[in-house]
Coordinates of C-alpha atoms in Angstrom, one line a residue:
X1 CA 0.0 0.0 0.0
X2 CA 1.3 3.1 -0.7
X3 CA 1.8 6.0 1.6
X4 CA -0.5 8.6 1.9
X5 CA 0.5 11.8 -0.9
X6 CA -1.7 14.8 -1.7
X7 CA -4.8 14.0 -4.1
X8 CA -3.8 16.3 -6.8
X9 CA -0.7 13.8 -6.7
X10 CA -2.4 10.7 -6.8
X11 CA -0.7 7.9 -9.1
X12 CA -3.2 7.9 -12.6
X13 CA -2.6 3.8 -12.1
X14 CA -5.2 3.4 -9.3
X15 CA -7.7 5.4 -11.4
X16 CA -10.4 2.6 -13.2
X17 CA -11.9 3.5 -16.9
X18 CA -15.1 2.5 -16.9
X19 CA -15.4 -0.6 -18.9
X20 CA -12.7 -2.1 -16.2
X21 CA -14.4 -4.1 -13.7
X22 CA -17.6 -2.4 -11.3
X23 CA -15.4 -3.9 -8.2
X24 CA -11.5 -4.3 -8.3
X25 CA -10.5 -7.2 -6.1
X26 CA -13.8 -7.9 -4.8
X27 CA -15.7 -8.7 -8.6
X28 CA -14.9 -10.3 -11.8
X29 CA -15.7 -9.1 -15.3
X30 CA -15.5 -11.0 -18.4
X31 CA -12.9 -9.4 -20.4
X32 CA -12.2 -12.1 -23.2
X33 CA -9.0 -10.5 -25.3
X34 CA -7.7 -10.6 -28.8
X35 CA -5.7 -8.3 -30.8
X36 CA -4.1 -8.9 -34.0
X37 CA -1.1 -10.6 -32.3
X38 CA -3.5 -12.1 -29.1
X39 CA -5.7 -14.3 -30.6
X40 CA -7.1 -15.2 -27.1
X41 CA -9.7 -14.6 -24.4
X42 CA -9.5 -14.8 -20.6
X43 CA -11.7 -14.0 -17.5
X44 CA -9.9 -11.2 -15.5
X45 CA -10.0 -10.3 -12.1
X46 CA -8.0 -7.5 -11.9
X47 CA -6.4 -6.9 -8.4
X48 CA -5.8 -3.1 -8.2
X49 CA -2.5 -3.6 -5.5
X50 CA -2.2 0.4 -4.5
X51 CA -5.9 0.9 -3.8
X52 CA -9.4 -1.1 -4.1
X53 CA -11.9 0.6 -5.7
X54 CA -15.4 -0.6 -5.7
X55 CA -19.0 0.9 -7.6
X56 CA -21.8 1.6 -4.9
X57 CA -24.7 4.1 -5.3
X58 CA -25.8 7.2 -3.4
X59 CA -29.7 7.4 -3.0
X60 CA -30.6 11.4 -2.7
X61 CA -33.8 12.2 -2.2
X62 CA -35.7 15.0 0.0
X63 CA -35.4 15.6 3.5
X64 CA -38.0 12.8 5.3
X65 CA -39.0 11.3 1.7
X66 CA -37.9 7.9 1.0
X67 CA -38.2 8.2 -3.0
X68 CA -35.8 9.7 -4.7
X69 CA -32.8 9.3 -7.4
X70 CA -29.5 7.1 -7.8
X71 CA -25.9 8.7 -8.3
X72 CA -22.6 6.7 -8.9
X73 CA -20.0 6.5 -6.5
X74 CA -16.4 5.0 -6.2
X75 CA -15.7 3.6 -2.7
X76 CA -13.1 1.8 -0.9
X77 CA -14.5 -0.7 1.5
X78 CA -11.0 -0.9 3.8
X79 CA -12.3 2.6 5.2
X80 CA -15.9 0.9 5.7
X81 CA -18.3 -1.4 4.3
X82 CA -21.7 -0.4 2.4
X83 CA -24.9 -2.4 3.1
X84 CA -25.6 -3.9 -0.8
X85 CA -29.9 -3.4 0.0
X86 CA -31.2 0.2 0.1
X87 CA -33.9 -0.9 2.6
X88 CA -31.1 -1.7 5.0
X89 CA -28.9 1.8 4.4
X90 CA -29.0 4.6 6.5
X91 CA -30.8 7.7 5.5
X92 CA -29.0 11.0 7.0
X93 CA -29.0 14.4 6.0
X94 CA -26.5 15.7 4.2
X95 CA -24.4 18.5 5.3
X96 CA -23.0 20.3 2.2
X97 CA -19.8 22.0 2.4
X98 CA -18.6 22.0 -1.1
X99 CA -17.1 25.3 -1.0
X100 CA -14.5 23.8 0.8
X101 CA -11.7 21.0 0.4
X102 CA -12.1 20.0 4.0
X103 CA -8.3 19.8 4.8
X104 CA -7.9 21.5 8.1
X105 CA -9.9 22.5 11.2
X106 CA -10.4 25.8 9.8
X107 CA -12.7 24.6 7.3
X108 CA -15.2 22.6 10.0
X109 CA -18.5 24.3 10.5
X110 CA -19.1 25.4 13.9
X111 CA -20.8 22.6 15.3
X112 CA -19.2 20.1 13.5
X113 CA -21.4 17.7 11.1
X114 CA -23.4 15.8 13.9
X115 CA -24.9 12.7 12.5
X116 CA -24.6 13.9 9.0
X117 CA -23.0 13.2 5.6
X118 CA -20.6 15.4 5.1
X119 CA -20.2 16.6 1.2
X120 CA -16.5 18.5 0.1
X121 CA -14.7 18.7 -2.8
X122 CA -11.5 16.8 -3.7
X123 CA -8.1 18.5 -3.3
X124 CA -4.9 20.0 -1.8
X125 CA -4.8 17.4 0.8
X126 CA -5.2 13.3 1.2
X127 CA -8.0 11.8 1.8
X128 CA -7.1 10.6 5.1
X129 CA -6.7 13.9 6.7
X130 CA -10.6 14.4 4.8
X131 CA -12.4 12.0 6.1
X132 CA -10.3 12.2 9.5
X133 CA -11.7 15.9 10.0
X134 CA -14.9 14.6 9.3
X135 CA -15.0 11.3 11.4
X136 CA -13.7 13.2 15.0
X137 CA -16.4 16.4 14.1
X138 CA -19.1 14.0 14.1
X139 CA -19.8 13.0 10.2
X140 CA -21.7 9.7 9.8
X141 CA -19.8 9.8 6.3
X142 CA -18.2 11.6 3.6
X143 CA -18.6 12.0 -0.2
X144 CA -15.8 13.8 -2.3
X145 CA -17.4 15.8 -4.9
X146 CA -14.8 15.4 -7.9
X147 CA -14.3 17.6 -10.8
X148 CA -12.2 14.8 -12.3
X149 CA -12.2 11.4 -13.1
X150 CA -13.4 8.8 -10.3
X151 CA -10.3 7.4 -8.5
X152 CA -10.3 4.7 -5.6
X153 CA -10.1 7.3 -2.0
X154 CA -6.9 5.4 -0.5
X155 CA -5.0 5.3 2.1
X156 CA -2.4 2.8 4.4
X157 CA -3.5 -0.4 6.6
X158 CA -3.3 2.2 10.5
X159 CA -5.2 4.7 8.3
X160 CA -8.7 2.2 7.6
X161 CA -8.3 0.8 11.0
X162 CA -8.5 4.2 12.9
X163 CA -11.6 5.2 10.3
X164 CA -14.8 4.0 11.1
X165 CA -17.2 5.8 8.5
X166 CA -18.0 5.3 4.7
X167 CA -15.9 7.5 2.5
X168 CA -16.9 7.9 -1.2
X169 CA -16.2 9.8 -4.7
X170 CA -19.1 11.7 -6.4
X171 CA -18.9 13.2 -9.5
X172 CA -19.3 17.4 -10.1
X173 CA -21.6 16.8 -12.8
X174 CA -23.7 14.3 -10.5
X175 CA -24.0 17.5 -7.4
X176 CA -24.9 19.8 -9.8
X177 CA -28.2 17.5 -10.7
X178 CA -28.5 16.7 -7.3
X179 CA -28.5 20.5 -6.1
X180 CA -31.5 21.2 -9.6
X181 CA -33.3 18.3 -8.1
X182 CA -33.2 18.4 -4.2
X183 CA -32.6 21.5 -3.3
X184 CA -30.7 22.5 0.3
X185 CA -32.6 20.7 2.5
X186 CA -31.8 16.6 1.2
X187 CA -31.1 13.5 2.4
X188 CA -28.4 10.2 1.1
X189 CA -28.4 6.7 1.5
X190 CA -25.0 5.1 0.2
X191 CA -25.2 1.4 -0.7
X192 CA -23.0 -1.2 -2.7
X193 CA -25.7 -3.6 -4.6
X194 CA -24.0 -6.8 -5.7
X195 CA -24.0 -8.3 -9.1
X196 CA -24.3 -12.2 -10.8
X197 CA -20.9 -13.2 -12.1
X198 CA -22.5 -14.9 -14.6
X199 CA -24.4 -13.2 -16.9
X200 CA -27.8 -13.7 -19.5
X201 CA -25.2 -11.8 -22.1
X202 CA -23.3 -14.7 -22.2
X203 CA -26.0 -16.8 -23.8
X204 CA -26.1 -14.6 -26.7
X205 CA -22.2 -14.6 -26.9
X206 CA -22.1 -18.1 -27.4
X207 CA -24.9 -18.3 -29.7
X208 CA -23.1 -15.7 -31.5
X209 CA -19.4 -17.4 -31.0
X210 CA -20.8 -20.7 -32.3
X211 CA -22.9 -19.3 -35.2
X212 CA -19.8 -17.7 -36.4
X213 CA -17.8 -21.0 -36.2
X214 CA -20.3 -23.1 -38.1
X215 CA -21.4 -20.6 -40.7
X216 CA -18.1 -19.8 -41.5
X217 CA -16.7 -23.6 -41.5
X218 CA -19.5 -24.8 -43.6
X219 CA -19.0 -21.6 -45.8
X220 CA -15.2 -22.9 -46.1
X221 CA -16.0 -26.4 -47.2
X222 CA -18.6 -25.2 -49.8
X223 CA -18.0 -25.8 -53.6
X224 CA -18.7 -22.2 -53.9
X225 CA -15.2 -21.0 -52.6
X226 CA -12.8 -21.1 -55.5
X227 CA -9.1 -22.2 -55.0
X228 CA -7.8 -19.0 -56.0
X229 CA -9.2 -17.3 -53.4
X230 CA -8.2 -18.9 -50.5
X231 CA -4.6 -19.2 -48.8
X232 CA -2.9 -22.1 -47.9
X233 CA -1.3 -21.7 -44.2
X234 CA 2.5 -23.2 -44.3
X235 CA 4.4 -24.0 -41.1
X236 CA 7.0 -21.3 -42.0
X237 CA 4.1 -18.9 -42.7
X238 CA 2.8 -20.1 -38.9
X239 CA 5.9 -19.7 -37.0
X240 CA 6.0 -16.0 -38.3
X241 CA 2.5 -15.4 -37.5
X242 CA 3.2 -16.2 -34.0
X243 CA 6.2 -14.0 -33.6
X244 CA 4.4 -11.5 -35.1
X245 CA 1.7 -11.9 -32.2
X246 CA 4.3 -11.7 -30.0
X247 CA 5.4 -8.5 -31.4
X248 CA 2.7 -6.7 -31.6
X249 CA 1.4 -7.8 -28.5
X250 CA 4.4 -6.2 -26.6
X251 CA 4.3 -3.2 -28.9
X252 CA 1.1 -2.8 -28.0
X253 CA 1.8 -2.9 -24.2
X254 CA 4.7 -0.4 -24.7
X255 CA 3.2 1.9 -26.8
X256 CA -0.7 2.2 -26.9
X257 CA -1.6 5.3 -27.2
X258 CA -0.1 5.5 -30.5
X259 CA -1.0 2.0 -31.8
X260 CA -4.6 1.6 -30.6
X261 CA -5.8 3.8 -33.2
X262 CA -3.9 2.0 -36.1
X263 CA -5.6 -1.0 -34.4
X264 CA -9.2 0.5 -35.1
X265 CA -8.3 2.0 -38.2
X266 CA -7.5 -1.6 -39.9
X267 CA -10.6 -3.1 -38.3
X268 CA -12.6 -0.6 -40.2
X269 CA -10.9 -1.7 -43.3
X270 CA -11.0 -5.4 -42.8
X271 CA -14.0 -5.5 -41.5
X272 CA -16.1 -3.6 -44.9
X273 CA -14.0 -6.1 -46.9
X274 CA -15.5 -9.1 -45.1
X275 CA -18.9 -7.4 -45.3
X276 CA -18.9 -6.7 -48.4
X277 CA -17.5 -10.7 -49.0
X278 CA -20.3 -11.9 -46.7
X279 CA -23.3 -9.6 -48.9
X280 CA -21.8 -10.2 -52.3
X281 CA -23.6 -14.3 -52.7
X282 CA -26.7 -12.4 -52.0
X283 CA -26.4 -9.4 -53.7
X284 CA -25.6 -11.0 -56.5
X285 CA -29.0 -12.9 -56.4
X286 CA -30.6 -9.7 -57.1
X287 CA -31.7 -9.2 -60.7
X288 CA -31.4 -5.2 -60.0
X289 CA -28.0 -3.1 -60.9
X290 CA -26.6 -5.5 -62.8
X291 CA -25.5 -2.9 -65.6
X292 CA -21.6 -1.7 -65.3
X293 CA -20.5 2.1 -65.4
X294 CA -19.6 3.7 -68.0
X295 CA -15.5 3.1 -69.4
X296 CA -13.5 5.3 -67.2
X297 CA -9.9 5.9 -65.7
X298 CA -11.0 5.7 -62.1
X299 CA -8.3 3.8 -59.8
X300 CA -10.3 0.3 -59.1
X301 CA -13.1 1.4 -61.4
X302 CA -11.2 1.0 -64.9
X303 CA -12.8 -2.8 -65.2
X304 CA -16.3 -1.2 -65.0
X305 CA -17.9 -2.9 -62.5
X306 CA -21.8 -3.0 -61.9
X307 CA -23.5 -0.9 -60.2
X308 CA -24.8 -3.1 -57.6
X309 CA -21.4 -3.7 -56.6
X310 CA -20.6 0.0 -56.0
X311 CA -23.9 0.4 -54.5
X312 CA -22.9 -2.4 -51.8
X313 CA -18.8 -1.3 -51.1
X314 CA -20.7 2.2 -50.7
X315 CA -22.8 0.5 -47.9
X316 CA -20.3 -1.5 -46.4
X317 CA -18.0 1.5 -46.1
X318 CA -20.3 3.4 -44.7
X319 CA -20.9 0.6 -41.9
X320 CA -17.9 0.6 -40.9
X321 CA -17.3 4.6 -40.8
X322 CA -20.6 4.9 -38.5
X323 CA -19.1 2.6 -36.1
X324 CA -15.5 3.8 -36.5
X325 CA -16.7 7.8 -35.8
X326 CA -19.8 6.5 -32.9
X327 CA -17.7 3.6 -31.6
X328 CA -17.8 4.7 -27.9
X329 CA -21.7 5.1 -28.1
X330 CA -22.3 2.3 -25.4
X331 CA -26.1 2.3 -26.2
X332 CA -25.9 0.8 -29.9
X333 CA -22.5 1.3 -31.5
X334 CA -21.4 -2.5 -29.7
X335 CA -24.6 -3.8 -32.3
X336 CA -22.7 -2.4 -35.7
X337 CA -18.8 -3.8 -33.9
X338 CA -20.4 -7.2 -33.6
X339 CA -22.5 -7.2 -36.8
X340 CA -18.8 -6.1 -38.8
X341 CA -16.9 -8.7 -36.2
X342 CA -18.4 -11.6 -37.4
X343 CA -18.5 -10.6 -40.8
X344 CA -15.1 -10.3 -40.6
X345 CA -14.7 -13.6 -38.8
X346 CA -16.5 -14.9 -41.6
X347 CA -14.8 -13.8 -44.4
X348 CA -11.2 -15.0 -42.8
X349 CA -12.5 -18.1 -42.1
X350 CA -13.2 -18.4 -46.3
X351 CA -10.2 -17.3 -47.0
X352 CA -7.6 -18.9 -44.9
X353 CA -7.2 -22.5 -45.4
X354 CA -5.0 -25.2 -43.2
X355 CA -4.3 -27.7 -45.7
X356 CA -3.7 -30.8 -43.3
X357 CA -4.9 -31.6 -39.5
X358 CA -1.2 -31.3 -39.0
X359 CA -0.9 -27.7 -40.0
X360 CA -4.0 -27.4 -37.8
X361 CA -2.5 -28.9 -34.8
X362 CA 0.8 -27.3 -34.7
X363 CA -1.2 -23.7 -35.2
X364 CA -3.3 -24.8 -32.5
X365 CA -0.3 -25.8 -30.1
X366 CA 1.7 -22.9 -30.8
X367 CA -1.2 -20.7 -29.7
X368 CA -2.0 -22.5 -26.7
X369 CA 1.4 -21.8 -25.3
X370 CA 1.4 -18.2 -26.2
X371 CA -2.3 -17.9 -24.8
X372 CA -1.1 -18.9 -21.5
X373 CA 2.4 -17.8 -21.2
X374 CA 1.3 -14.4 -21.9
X375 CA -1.9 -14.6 -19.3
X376 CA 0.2 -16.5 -16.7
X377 CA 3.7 -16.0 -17.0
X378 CA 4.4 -12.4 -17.8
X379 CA 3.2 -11.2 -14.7
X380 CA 6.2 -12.0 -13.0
X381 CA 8.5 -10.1 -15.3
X382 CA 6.2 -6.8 -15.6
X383 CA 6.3 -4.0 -12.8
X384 CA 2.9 -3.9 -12.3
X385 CA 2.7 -7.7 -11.6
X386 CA -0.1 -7.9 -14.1
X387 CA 0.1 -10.2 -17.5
X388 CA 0.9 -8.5 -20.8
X389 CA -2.4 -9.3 -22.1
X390 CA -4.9 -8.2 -19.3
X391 CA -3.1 -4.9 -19.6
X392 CA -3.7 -4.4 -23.5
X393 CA -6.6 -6.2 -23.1
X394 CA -8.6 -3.6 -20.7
X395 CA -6.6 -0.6 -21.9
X396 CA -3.4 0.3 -19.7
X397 CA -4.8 2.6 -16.3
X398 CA -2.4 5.2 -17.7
X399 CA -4.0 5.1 -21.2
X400 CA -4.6 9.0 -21.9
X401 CA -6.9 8.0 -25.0
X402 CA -9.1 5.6 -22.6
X403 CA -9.4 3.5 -26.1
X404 CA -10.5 0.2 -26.7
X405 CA -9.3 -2.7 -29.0
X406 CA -12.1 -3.6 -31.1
X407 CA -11.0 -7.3 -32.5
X408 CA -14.0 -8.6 -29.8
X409 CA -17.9 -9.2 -29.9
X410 CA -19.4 -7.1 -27.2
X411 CA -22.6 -7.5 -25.7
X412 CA -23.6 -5.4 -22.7
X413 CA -24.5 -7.5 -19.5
X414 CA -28.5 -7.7 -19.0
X415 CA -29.1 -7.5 -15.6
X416 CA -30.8 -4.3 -14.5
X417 CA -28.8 -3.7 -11.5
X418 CA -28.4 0.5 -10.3
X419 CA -24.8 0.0 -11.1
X420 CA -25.6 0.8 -14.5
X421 CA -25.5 4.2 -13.6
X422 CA -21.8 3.8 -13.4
X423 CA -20.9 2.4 -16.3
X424 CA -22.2 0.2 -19.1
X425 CA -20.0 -3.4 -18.5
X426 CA -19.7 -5.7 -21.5
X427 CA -19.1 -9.5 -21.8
X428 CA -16.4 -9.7 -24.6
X429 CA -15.0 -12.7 -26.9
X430 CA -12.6 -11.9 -29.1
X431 CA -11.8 -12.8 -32.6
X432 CA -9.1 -15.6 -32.3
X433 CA -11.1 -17.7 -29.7
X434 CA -13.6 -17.7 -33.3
X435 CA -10.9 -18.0 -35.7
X436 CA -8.3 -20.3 -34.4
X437 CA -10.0 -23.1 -33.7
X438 CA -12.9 -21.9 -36.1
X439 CA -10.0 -23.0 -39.1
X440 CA -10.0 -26.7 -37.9
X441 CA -13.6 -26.5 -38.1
X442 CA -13.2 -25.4 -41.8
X443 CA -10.5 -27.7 -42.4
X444 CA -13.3 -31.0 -40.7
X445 CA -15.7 -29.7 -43.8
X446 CA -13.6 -29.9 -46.6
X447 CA -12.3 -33.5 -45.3
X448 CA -16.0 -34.4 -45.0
X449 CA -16.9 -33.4 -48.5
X450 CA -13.3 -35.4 -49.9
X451 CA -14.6 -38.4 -47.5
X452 CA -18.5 -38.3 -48.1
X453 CA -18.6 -38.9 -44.9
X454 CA -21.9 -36.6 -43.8
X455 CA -20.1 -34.0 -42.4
X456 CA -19.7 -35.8 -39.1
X457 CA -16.4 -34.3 -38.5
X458 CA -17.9 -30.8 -38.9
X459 CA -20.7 -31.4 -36.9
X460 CA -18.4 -33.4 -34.4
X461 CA -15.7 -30.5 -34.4
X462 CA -18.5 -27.8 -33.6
X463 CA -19.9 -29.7 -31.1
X464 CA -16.4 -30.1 -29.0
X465 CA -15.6 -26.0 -29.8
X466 CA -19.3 -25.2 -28.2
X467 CA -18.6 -27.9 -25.3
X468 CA -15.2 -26.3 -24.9
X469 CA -17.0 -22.6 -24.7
X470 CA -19.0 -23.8 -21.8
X471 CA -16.5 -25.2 -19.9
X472 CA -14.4 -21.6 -20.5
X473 CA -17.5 -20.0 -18.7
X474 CA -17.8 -22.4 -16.2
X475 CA -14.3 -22.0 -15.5
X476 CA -14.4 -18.5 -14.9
X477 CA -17.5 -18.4 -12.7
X478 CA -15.9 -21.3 -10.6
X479 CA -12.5 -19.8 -10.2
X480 CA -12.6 -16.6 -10.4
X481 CA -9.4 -15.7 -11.2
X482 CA -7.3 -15.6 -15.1
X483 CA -8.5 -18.4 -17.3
X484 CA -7.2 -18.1 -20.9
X485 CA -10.2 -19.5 -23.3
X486 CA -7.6 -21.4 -25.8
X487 CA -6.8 -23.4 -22.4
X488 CA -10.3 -25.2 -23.3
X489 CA -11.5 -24.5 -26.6
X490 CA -7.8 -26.1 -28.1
X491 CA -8.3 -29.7 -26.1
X492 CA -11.7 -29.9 -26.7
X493 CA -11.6 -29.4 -30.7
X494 CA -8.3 -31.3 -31.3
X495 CA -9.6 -34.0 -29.5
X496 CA -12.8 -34.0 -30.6
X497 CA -11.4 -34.4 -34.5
X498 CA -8.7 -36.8 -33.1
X499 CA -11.2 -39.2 -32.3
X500 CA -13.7 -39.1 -34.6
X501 CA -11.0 -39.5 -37.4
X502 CA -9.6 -42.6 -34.9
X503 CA -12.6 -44.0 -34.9
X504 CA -13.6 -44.0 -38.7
X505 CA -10.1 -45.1 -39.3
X506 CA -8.7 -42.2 -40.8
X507 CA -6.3 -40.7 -39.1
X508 CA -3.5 -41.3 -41.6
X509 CA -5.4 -38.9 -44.5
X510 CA -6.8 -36.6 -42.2
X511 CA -3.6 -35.9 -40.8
X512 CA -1.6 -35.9 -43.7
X513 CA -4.5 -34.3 -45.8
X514 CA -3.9 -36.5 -48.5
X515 CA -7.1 -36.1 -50.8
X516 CA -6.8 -32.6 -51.3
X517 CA -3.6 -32.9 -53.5
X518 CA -5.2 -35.4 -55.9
X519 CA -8.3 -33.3 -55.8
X520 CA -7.0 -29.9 -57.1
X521 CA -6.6 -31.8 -60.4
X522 CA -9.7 -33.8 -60.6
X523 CA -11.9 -32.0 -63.2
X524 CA -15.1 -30.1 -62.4
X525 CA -17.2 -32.4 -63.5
X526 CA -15.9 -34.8 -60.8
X527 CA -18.2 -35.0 -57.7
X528 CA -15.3 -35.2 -55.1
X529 CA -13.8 -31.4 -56.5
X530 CA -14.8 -29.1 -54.3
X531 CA -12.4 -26.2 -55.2

């Protein structure tokens, strides 16, 4: 713990953004992670070491009235605990002294603040010596009004043992509404309601998780996709990928602020491309626009293409521009990131192909050991004792931009708690915990259609990367602590295909692949092609 400094000196680490976790130390959030070079998830309870800081909410209301209105605060339980039910909090009128800091006996009010809740504003002194003035003149508890961003009120182990009364953070913003609504003459409750881990949101992430995975691994398979537009994934190609990862994923650690918004400016461009991938069979259906523009010397336009093409980049494009200028609209702008998420999921899932369950396996293996060397080993070589990934994963404390990496599905949790009012928490998966093991998924189909064989090792192969999804969420409700998702979802698909191909006695081609060579020169007419 540190030592007690001055507020206006206050180390920017203990400060929590918003889409961190309600309660540091004391709650969990699902912050499932991937970047371009973390292709990952993992549950994170993040364990704040300098301060614990915890959501509660301040009920004003008038003076003998019991209904009234909900304000966020930021509390530290070590000073004293909140009751979590309203019913059971006490009601006490406030004593408003905002005009002052509250950091020596000058500033106490003849009388003192007998049975009240004292109200002061934040500065020139610790918060000890605040809430100290307050506690010995007779407060009942104290809320800092705060013209700046909520931190966690802190101070050293003799410090909460002397201090016997709540001590919270309130918002400027928040005591000007309060001061329109009530008027002088008000009354608080403070309280600290608790929350599920577990989550209704996480139904839909799964649904949506395992949507993208068979969609886009039957999509794969089908006789639609051409071999020309696909890419075959080499081991050379796969041991640069992952140092790559590696790469960036320290770069991003070091340097986010400047790298976050190259992050969000290729997710805009990727993800119209695998809109617009994902559109096009349908479009196409359409017997409207099919007539092409006029001849031309327009960069990309020189082939004339029809108009119904234009007409759907100009969409797409504009998709992704809405969400990349509105994409820190918490109401709705998490619908257009997940709608252009698994579009994008989609389309890589076409397009990139692992030519043998080998390829698949060592891709697979490699990431598993990144996954959890960077979750559980990196935390003992950074200062902060936190891994690489939960850091770039929830946006570094220090982050001036207070950005966030958008390679995840993001739905916002469901329960109608009064926390709400604080922030607006999401349950996120991100894109590799889709894509990795979504390619061996893609690469079951296309052995299926070589095989005949019914598609049972795409349907088995789904099955195990659901199953493997629910034990990830089990996991972190259980435990409670870091759980990187490729720690399941890896086992559960490799095995699943493992066995099924053991079983059917088949491992020799499927791990080797061996149709797929002879079948790139069958000819079209040739029901086994499916290229």
């Amino acid at each position: 713990m540190k030592s007690p400094v001055a507020e206006s000196e206050a180390d920017p680490s203990l400060s929590v953004s918003s889409s961190q976790h309600r309660s540091l130390g004391s709650f969990c959030s699902l912050f499932q992670i991937t970047t371009p070079s973390s292709f990952h998830s993992v549950m994170t309870c993040i364990s704040v070491h300098q301060a614990v800081g915890e959501y509660g909410m301040a009920h004003f209301s008038e003076l003998g009235k019991s209904k009234g209105k909900d304000y966020c605060i930021f509390f530290n339980s070590k000073w004293a605990h909140l009751p979590q039910d309203l019913n059971k909090a006490s009601r006490l009128q406030t004593y408003d002294l905002t005009a002052s800091v509250l950091c020596s006996a000058s500033d106490v009010p003849k009388g003192g603040f007998p049975n009240r809740i004292a109200m002061v504003l934040r500065g020139n002194c610790t918060f000890y010596e605040k809430v100290r003035l307050a506690q010995i003149n007779g407060a009942k508890g104290l809320l800092i009004v705060s013209k700046e961003r909520l931190i966690p009120p802190f101070g050293n182990k003799t410090q909460y043992e002397e201090i016997d009364i709540p001590v919270a953070l309130l918002s400027y913003s928040d005591l000007l509404d309060i001061t329109k609504s009530f008027g002088e003459k008000r009354q608080v409750a403070m309280y600290a309601p608790s929350e599920p881990v577990v989550d209704y949101n996480m139904v839909i992430i799964f649904l949506m998780a395992v949507g993208t995975v068979a969609v886009g691994g039957y999509w794969a398979g089908s006789r639609d996709i051409k071999k020309c537009e696909t890419v075959d994934v080499t081991p050379i190609m796969i041991a640069v990928f992952v140092v790559m990862c590696c790469s960036m994923l320290v770069l991003l650690y070091l340097f986010y602020d400047h790298l976050v918004y190259m992050i969000i400016v290729i997710f805009c461009l990727a993800s119209s491309v695998g809109l617009y991938s994902c559109l096009w069979p349908f479009v196409r259906r359409v017997p409207f626009g099919k007539c092409r523009i006029p001849e031309n010397n327009l960069p990309y336009c020189h082939k004339r293409p029809q108009v119904r093409m234009l007409l759907l980049s100009a969409l797409c494009v504009a998709v992704s521009i809405t969400w990349g200028v509105f994409r820190n609209e918490d109401q709705w702008a998490w619908v257009l990131q997940d709608a252009l998420g698994i579009a994008f999921c989609i389309y890589m899932l076409k397009t990139i192909r692992l030519p043998t369950f080998k390829a698949c396996t060592l891709l697979l293996v490699v990431l598993f050991i990144y996954d959890v060397f960077f979750v559980f080993i990196t935390p003992y070589f950074t200062k902060s004792g936190e891994s690489i990934m939960v850091e770039v994963a929830a946006g570094p404390s220090g982050s001036s931009t207070h950005e966030k990496l958008p390679m995840v599905l993001k739905v916002p949790r469901l329960n109608f708690s009064p926390l709400s009012l604080c922030d607006r928490p999401f349950s996120l998966l991100g894109f590799g915990d889709i894509l990795v093991p979504g390619l061996l998924v893609a690469y079951c189909h296309r052995f299926d259609i070589l095989m005949q064989s019914s598609r049972i090792y795409f349907l088995a192969c789904t099955v195990g990367y659901g199953v493997g999804l629910l034990i990830t969420f089990v996991a972190l409700a259980l435990m409670e602590m870091g759980q990187p998702a490729l720690l399941y979802l890896v086992p559960c698909t490799l095995l699943t295909s493992l066995t099924v191909a053991l079983w059917r006695r088949e491992l020799p081609l499927f791990w080797t692949g061996s149709g797929f060579v002879v079948n790139n020169t069958t000819s079209p007419s040739d029901p086994g092609a499916i290229w």
